[in-house]
Short mmCIF file of C-alpha atoms in Angstrom, two decimals:
data_model
loop_
_atom_site.label_atom_id
_atom_site.label_comp_id
_atom_site.label_asym_id
_atom_site.label_seq_id
_atom_site.Cartn_x
_atom_site.Cartn_y
_atom_site.Cartn_z
CA MET A 1 18.22 19.36 19.73
CA LYS A 2 16.15 18.71 22.79
CA LYS A 3 15.35 15.15 23.76
CA ILE A 4 11.65 14.40 24.02
CA ILE A 5 10.48 12.26 26.93
CA ILE A 6 8.64 9.10 25.88
CA LEU A 7 5.77 7.21 27.54
CA THR A 8 6.13 3.52 28.59
CA ILE A 9 6.13 1.14 25.64
CA PHE A 10 5.07 3.69 23.03
CA ILE A 11 5.91 7.41 21.75
CA LEU A 12 7.95 10.72 20.83
CA PHE A 13 10.35 13.31 18.78
CA ASN A 14 11.40 16.29 16.28
CA SER A 15 11.50 17.46 12.45
CA CYS A 16 12.29 19.52 9.30
CA ASN A 17 12.34 22.07 6.44
CA SER A 18 10.19 23.01 3.48
CA LYS A 19 13.20 22.77 1.19
CA LYS A 20 14.89 19.58 0.11
CA THR A 21 18.04 18.76 1.99
CA ASN A 22 21.38 19.15 0.28
CA PRO A 23 22.08 15.74 -1.23
CA LEU A 24 24.50 13.62 0.74
CA THR A 25 26.57 10.91 -0.85
CA THR A 26 25.97 7.30 0.13
CA GLU A 27 29.38 7.32 1.79
CA GLU A 28 28.47 10.37 3.88
CA ILE A 29 25.17 8.78 4.95
CA ASN A 30 26.95 5.53 5.83
CA ASN A 31 29.52 7.42 7.90
CA ILE A 32 26.84 9.29 9.83
CA VAL A 33 24.83 6.17 10.63
CA ASN A 34 27.89 4.05 11.43
CA LYS A 35 29.26 6.62 13.86
CA GLU A 36 26.03 7.16 15.76
CA VAL A 37 24.98 3.50 15.90
CA ASN A 38 28.41 2.33 17.00
CA ASN A 39 28.17 4.80 19.88
CA PHE A 40 24.72 3.42 20.66
CA LEU A 41 25.67 -0.28 20.64
CA LYS A 42 26.77 -0.67 24.21
CA PRO A 43 25.28 -3.01 26.84
CA PRO A 44 22.44 -3.84 27.02
CA TYR A 45 22.09 -3.20 23.25
CA THR A 46 23.66 -5.84 21.02
CA SER A 47 21.94 -5.22 17.68
CA LEU A 48 20.07 -2.55 15.74
CA SER A 49 18.46 -2.32 12.31
CA CYS A 50 17.77 0.97 10.57
CA VAL A 51 16.03 2.37 7.50
CA LEU A 52 16.71 5.86 6.22
CA TYR A 53 14.58 7.17 3.38
CA ILE A 54 16.06 10.35 1.93
CA ASN A 55 14.58 12.13 -1.09
CA GLY A 56 13.60 9.02 -3.01
CA VAL A 57 16.44 6.72 -1.93
CA SER A 58 16.28 4.05 0.79
CA HIS A 59 19.26 2.98 2.89
CA GLN A 60 19.10 -0.10 5.12
CA PHE A 61 21.58 -0.94 7.87
CA HIS A 62 22.07 -3.85 10.27
CA PHE A 63 24.48 -3.76 13.20
CA GLY A 64 25.59 -6.18 15.91
CA GLU A 65 24.51 -9.74 16.63
CA LEU A 66 21.16 -11.36 17.37
CA ILE A 67 20.53 -13.88 20.15
CA ASP A 68 21.85 -16.77 18.04
CA LYS A 69 24.93 -14.71 17.01
CA SER A 70 23.59 -14.30 13.47
CA LYS A 71 23.19 -10.97 11.66
CA ALA A 72 19.87 -9.34 10.85
CA THR A 73 18.96 -8.88 7.19
CA ASN A 74 16.50 -6.72 5.25
CA GLU A 75 13.96 -9.55 5.65
CA THR A 76 14.37 -10.19 9.39
CA LEU A 77 10.95 -9.92 11.03
CA TYR A 78 10.56 -7.79 14.15
CA GLU A 79 7.52 -7.05 16.27
CA ILE A 80 6.77 -3.35 15.75
CA GLY A 81 4.33 -3.00 18.65
CA SER A 82 2.42 0.28 18.73
CA LEU A 83 3.61 1.37 15.30
CA THR A 84 0.62 -0.81 14.40
CA LYS A 85 -1.57 2.09 15.54
CA THR A 86 -0.44 4.20 12.58
CA TYR A 87 -1.75 1.49 10.23
CA THR A 88 -5.12 1.59 12.01
CA GLY A 89 -4.97 5.38 11.80
CA LEU A 90 -4.53 5.19 8.03
CA LEU A 91 -7.49 2.82 7.78
CA LEU A 92 -9.55 5.34 9.76
CA SER A 93 -8.48 8.07 7.33
CA GLN A 94 -9.75 5.81 4.51
CA ALA A 95 -13.10 5.33 6.26
CA VAL A 96 -13.48 9.09 6.79
CA TYR A 97 -12.63 9.69 3.11
CA ASP A 98 -15.15 7.01 2.08
CA LYS A 99 -17.75 8.60 4.38
CA LYS A 100 -18.14 5.28 6.16
CA VAL A 101 -17.59 7.12 9.46
CA ASN A 102 -17.43 10.67 10.79
CA LEU A 103 -14.75 11.70 13.27
CA GLU A 104 -17.27 13.72 15.27
CA ASN A 105 -19.98 11.05 15.55
CA ASN A 106 -20.73 9.37 18.85
CA ILE A 107 -18.86 6.04 18.75
CA GLN A 108 -22.05 4.33 19.94
CA THR A 109 -23.40 5.02 16.44
CA TYR A 110 -21.07 2.25 15.28
CA LEU A 111 -21.53 -0.22 18.15
CA HIS A 112 -24.09 -3.00 18.36
CA ASP A 113 -24.96 -2.45 22.01
CA SER A 114 -25.47 0.38 24.49
CA TYR A 115 -22.59 1.65 26.62
CA PRO A 116 -23.96 4.28 29.03
CA ASN A 117 -20.57 4.43 30.77
CA LEU A 118 -18.92 5.85 27.64
CA LYS A 119 -19.79 9.51 28.09
CA LEU A 120 -17.79 12.65 28.74
CA HIS A 121 -18.69 15.57 31.00
CA ASN A 122 -22.15 17.06 30.39
CA ASN A 123 -23.13 13.86 28.55
CA ALA A 124 -20.93 14.78 25.60
CA PRO A 125 -20.23 11.77 23.38
CA ILE A 126 -16.92 10.01 22.91
CA THR A 127 -16.01 10.26 19.22
CA LEU A 128 -13.60 8.57 16.84
CA ARG A 129 -11.45 11.72 17.07
CA HIS A 130 -11.13 11.08 20.81
CA LEU A 131 -10.22 7.43 20.30
CA ILE A 132 -7.51 7.95 17.67
CA THR A 133 -5.91 10.86 19.56
CA HIS A 134 -6.00 9.21 23.03
CA THR A 135 -8.35 11.80 24.52
CA SER A 136 -11.34 9.49 25.11
CA GLY A 137 -10.48 8.74 28.74
CA LEU A 138 -10.37 5.00 28.06
CA PRO A 139 -7.68 3.32 30.19
CA PHE A 140 -4.39 1.98 28.84
CA ASN A 141 -5.81 -1.56 28.61
CA ILE A 142 -9.18 -2.96 29.65
CA ASN A 143 -7.98 -6.54 29.96
CA CYS A 144 -4.83 -8.38 31.03
CA THR A 145 -3.96 -5.37 33.14
CA ASP A 146 -1.68 -7.06 35.69
CA ASN A 147 1.68 -5.84 34.40
CA ASN A 148 3.39 -7.37 37.44
CA ALA A 149 2.29 -10.90 36.55
CA PRO A 150 4.94 -13.21 35.06
CA VAL A 151 5.28 -12.70 31.33
CA GLU A 152 4.06 -16.21 30.59
CA GLU A 153 0.82 -15.52 32.49
CA GLN A 154 0.34 -12.25 30.63
CA ILE A 155 0.81 -14.04 27.30
CA LYS A 156 -1.79 -16.67 28.26
CA CYS A 157 -4.22 -13.89 29.11
CA PHE A 158 -3.60 -12.19 25.76
CA GLU A 159 -4.11 -15.42 23.85
CA SER A 160 -7.37 -16.32 25.59
CA PHE A 161 -8.98 -12.87 25.46
CA THR A 162 -11.57 -12.58 22.69
CA LYS A 163 -13.42 -9.79 20.90
CA GLU A 164 -16.51 -10.73 22.90
CA ASP A 165 -14.49 -10.39 26.12
CA PHE A 166 -13.36 -6.94 25.00
CA PHE A 167 -16.91 -5.65 24.59
CA THR A 168 -18.04 -7.26 27.84
CA LYS A 169 -15.23 -5.47 29.67
CA LEU A 170 -16.01 -2.25 27.80
CA LYS A 171 -19.44 -2.11 29.46
CA ASN A 172 -17.87 -1.91 32.90
CA ILE A 173 -14.81 0.27 32.51
CA LYS A 174 -14.53 3.66 34.15
CA LEU A 175 -12.95 6.50 32.21
CA THR A 176 -9.66 7.85 33.54
CA HIS A 177 -11.03 11.35 32.83
CA ALA A 178 -14.04 12.74 31.02
CA THR A 179 -12.81 16.07 29.65
CA GLY A 180 -12.41 14.96 26.04
CA LYS A 181 -9.17 16.95 25.95
CA ASP A 182 -6.71 15.36 28.38
CA TYR A 183 -4.24 12.89 26.88
CA ASN A 184 -4.27 9.32 28.20
CA TYR A 185 -2.50 6.78 25.99
CA SER A 186 -4.87 3.87 25.34
CA ASN A 187 -4.39 0.58 23.53
CA ALA A 188 -8.07 -0.05 24.20
CA GLY A 189 -9.13 3.11 22.36
CA VAL A 190 -7.30 2.24 19.16
CA GLN A 191 -8.43 -1.38 19.41
CA LEU A 192 -12.01 -0.09 19.51
CA VAL A 193 -11.31 1.97 16.37
CA GLY A 194 -10.17 -1.24 14.67
CA TYR A 195 -13.31 -3.13 15.65
CA ILE A 196 -15.48 -0.27 14.37
CA LEU A 197 -13.64 -0.27 11.03
CA GLU A 198 -14.06 -4.03 10.65
CA ASN A 199 -17.77 -3.56 11.31
CA VAL A 200 -18.42 -0.69 8.89
CA TYR A 201 -16.48 -2.36 6.07
CA GLN A 202 -17.44 -5.94 6.94
CA LEU A 203 -13.82 -6.91 6.37
CA SER A 204 -11.16 -8.34 8.69
CA PHE A 205 -8.17 -6.28 9.79
CA GLN A 206 -5.92 -8.25 7.44
CA GLU A 207 -8.30 -7.68 4.53
CA LEU A 208 -8.45 -3.95 5.31
CA LEU A 209 -4.66 -3.75 5.45
CA GLU A 210 -4.26 -5.54 2.13
CA LYS A 211 -6.94 -3.48 0.37
CA TYR A 212 -6.15 0.00 1.70
CA VAL A 213 -2.55 0.00 3.00
CA PHE A 214 -0.44 -2.68 1.33
CA PHE A 215 -2.04 -1.94 -2.05
CA ARG A 216 -0.52 1.52 -1.74
CA SER A 217 2.72 0.78 0.11
CA LYS A 218 3.61 -2.48 -1.65
CA GLU A 219 4.72 -3.96 1.68
CA GLN A 220 5.42 -7.67 1.38
CA GLN A 221 6.34 -8.65 4.94
CA THR A 222 4.07 -6.66 7.24
CA SER A 223 1.45 -8.87 8.89
CA TYR A 224 0.18 -9.96 12.27
CA ASN A 225 1.62 -13.08 13.77
CA THR A 226 -1.41 -15.24 14.49
CA ASN A 227 -0.48 -18.28 16.60
CA ASN A 228 3.21 -17.43 16.11
CA LYS A 229 3.22 -18.89 12.61
CA LEU A 230 5.76 -16.41 11.25
CA PRO A 231 9.54 -16.68 11.80
CA VAL A 232 9.71 -13.55 13.95
CA LEU A 233 12.97 -12.73 15.68
CA LYS A 234 12.89 -13.46 19.42
CA GLY A 235 13.73 -10.48 21.58
CA MET A 236 15.24 -9.97 25.02
CA ASN A 237 14.63 -8.06 28.22
CA ASN A 238 17.18 -5.80 29.90
CA GLU A 239 18.92 -8.82 31.45
CA GLN A 240 19.27 -10.27 27.92
CA GLN A 241 16.90 -13.11 28.73
CA PRO A 242 14.88 -14.39 25.73
CA MET A 243 11.31 -13.13 25.78
CA PRO A 244 8.14 -14.61 24.25
CA LEU A 245 6.37 -13.04 21.26
CA ILE A 246 3.14 -11.19 21.98
CA ASN A 247 1.13 -13.23 19.45
CA SER A 248 -1.36 -10.66 18.16
CA PHE A 249 -2.31 -9.04 21.48
CA TYR A 250 -4.57 -6.06 20.77
CA LYS A 251 -4.45 -6.76 17.05
CA HIS A 252 -5.31 -3.24 15.87
CA ALA A 253 -3.11 -1.50 18.43
CA GLY A 254 0.11 -3.49 18.67
CA SER A 255 0.17 -6.80 16.81
CA LEU A 256 2.03 -6.24 13.55
CA VAL A 257 5.41 -7.63 12.60
CA SER A 258 7.54 -6.26 9.78
CA SER A 259 11.02 -5.99 8.27
CA THR A 260 13.19 -3.09 7.22
CA SER A 261 12.45 -3.88 3.57
CA SER A 262 8.72 -3.46 4.22
CA ILE A 263 8.98 -0.44 6.49
CA GLN A 264 11.03 1.41 3.88
CA ASN A 265 8.00 1.12 1.59
CA TYR A 266 5.70 2.32 4.37
CA LEU A 267 7.83 5.43 4.93
CA LYS A 268 8.06 6.06 1.19
CA MET A 269 4.28 5.88 0.84
CA TYR A 270 3.76 8.69 3.35
CA LEU A 271 6.59 10.85 2.00
CA GLU A 272 5.99 10.50 -1.75
CA SER A 273 2.28 9.90 -2.27
CA ASN A 274 -0.22 12.62 -3.15
CA ASP A 275 -3.10 10.30 -2.29
CA PRO A 276 -5.70 12.33 -0.33
CA VAL A 277 -6.24 9.52 2.18
CA ILE A 278 -2.54 9.46 3.05
CA LYS A 279 -2.31 13.25 3.17
CA GLN A 280 -5.35 13.38 5.44
CA ALA A 281 -3.82 10.80 7.79
CA MET A 282 -1.06 13.31 8.58
CA ASN A 283 -3.48 16.11 9.53
CA LYS A 284 -3.29 17.23 13.16
CA LEU A 285 -6.49 16.30 15.03
CA ALA A 286 -5.70 17.23 18.64
CA GLY A 287 -3.12 18.84 20.88
CA ASN A 288 -1.17 22.00 20.16
CA ASN A 289 1.29 23.03 17.48
CA GLN A 290 4.27 21.72 19.42
CA HIS A 291 2.86 18.42 20.67
CA GLY A 292 -0.17 17.08 18.82
CA ARG A 293 -1.72 13.96 17.37
CA ALA A 294 -2.78 13.10 13.82
CA TYR A 295 -4.41 9.79 12.78
CA ALA A 296 -2.49 7.87 15.49
CA TRP A 297 0.80 9.56 14.53
CA ASN A 298 2.15 12.06 17.04
CA THR A 299 3.15 15.47 15.70
CA TYR A 300 5.86 17.92 16.70
CA ASN A 301 6.20 21.56 15.62
CA TYR A 302 3.29 20.94 13.28
CA ASP A 303 2.97 24.44 11.83
CA SER A 304 6.68 25.11 11.55
CA HIS A 305 9.19 24.25 8.84
CA LYS A 306 10.37 21.49 11.21
CA LYS A 307 7.12 19.52 11.19
CA MET A 308 7.53 15.89 12.17
CA LEU A 309 5.23 12.88 12.65
CA TYR A 310 6.45 10.06 14.85
CA HIS A 311 5.53 6.97 16.84
CA ASN A 312 7.32 4.22 18.66
CA GLY A 313 6.53 0.67 19.60
CA GLY A 314 7.49 -1.95 22.09
CA THR A 315 6.67 -5.53 23.01
CA PHE A 316 8.18 -7.92 25.55
CA GLY A 317 11.37 -8.12 23.50
CA HIS A 318 11.43 -5.42 20.79
CA SER A 319 11.70 -1.63 20.72
CA SER A 320 11.09 0.45 17.60
CA TRP A 321 10.91 4.06 16.46
CA ALA A 322 9.67 5.71 13.26
CA ALA A 323 9.59 9.36 12.23
CA LEU A 324 8.47 11.21 9.10
CA TYR A 325 9.70 14.61 7.91
CA PRO A 326 7.27 15.36 5.10
CA ASN A 327 8.74 18.74 4.10
CA GLN A 328 12.16 17.18 3.53
CA LYS A 329 10.91 13.80 2.27
CA VAL A 330 13.00 12.11 4.94
CA GLY A 331 11.98 9.18 7.12
CA ILE A 332 13.69 6.94 9.65
CA PHE A 333 12.92 3.60 11.27
CA LEU A 334 14.99 2.06 14.07
CA VAL A 335 14.42 -1.30 15.75
CA THR A 336 16.32 -3.38 18.29
CA ASN A 337 15.55 -6.76 19.80
CA ILE A 338 15.58 -5.57 23.41
CA ILE A 339 13.15 -3.71 25.67
CA ASN A 340 13.86 -1.81 28.86
CA ASN A 341 12.68 1.35 30.59
CA GLN A 342 15.06 3.49 28.55
CA SER A 343 14.97 1.82 25.15
CA GLN A 344 12.26 4.04 23.67
CA GLY A 345 14.03 7.19 24.79
CA ASP A 346 17.38 5.83 23.64
CA LEU A 347 16.04 5.17 20.14
CA ASN A 348 14.51 8.66 20.15
CA GLU A 349 17.89 10.16 21.01
CA LEU A 350 19.72 8.06 18.40
CA SER A 351 17.19 9.14 15.78
CA ASN A 352 17.73 12.80 16.73
CA LYS A 353 21.48 12.48 16.33
CA ILE A 354 21.25 10.84 12.92
CA ILE A 355 18.60 13.18 11.54
CA ASP A 356 20.36 16.32 12.82
CA LYS A 357 23.28 15.39 10.61
CA ILE A 358 21.12 14.36 7.65
CA ILE A 359 19.05 17.54 7.71
CA GLU A 360 21.27 20.59 8.23
#
């Protein structure tokens, strides 16, 4: 299977068949995962947690040692970074289903002020479809953009930046492009989706998650870590130096923390539910059949028997990967408490190797 190249802190991968896979025994699944993860756990990687959901059965695995030499458990909390975007995508699917919003409406319909800078070529409007598929032309971030600043300074910027600051900055940003078609990954775009959803429902992000996501998924440990109140595992950089937690930066685009026990329920919800909101969230909205985007999820080989939806996430000290294979009812989640330039691609490759052996 080809390896898919992944962007920065967030994205990519492959998929499956319209028939159910031949059932594997628990021992066979354990052998597959043990072999591939043991090959993966070499410096700088010292630990990895994994969820495999296969045709109605969840399998959770924890390998290696954490910073304090302890072992991860099913309840260990990790930052899941941009996997948060798929939660916001599902909330957008709910709002579309409820007719609270329309994907094709000018986003300024849902904003309290005027933003004349937010226009595409020929004065075409930016829409919610553009925002959730990263084709709006909004930049990666519109605040705290100095990625070369010391981590501590970046964290201080994140913590002091408010919703009001976001919309003030939004008035002055310049689009990276104005075609409405070109892909440009944007935390700011998904954050704006989140603010719009809070406005149209008059509910907070947490309230929206509880009412429309956790009610369905039964997740118990997925939340955002306001003021670092939760016992989230500290992560490391490539030099294995402890790194600070991001503390709810870009809440709707990258703030959530979760555990393998919660993520297994999240995967199960997508793979088993016939709920129209969940089904709609997996519909391709942009791109082509090979590489596309759904409601924040990325898609691969969308119209083939190997359709897959996937996303990854990263923070200052955590890297994660999740993929759904709806035709096979198979899902995978991988997370490690380290971030480096290769970690997203390495998790992608590990996922490929495991899934290739699960789905044959």
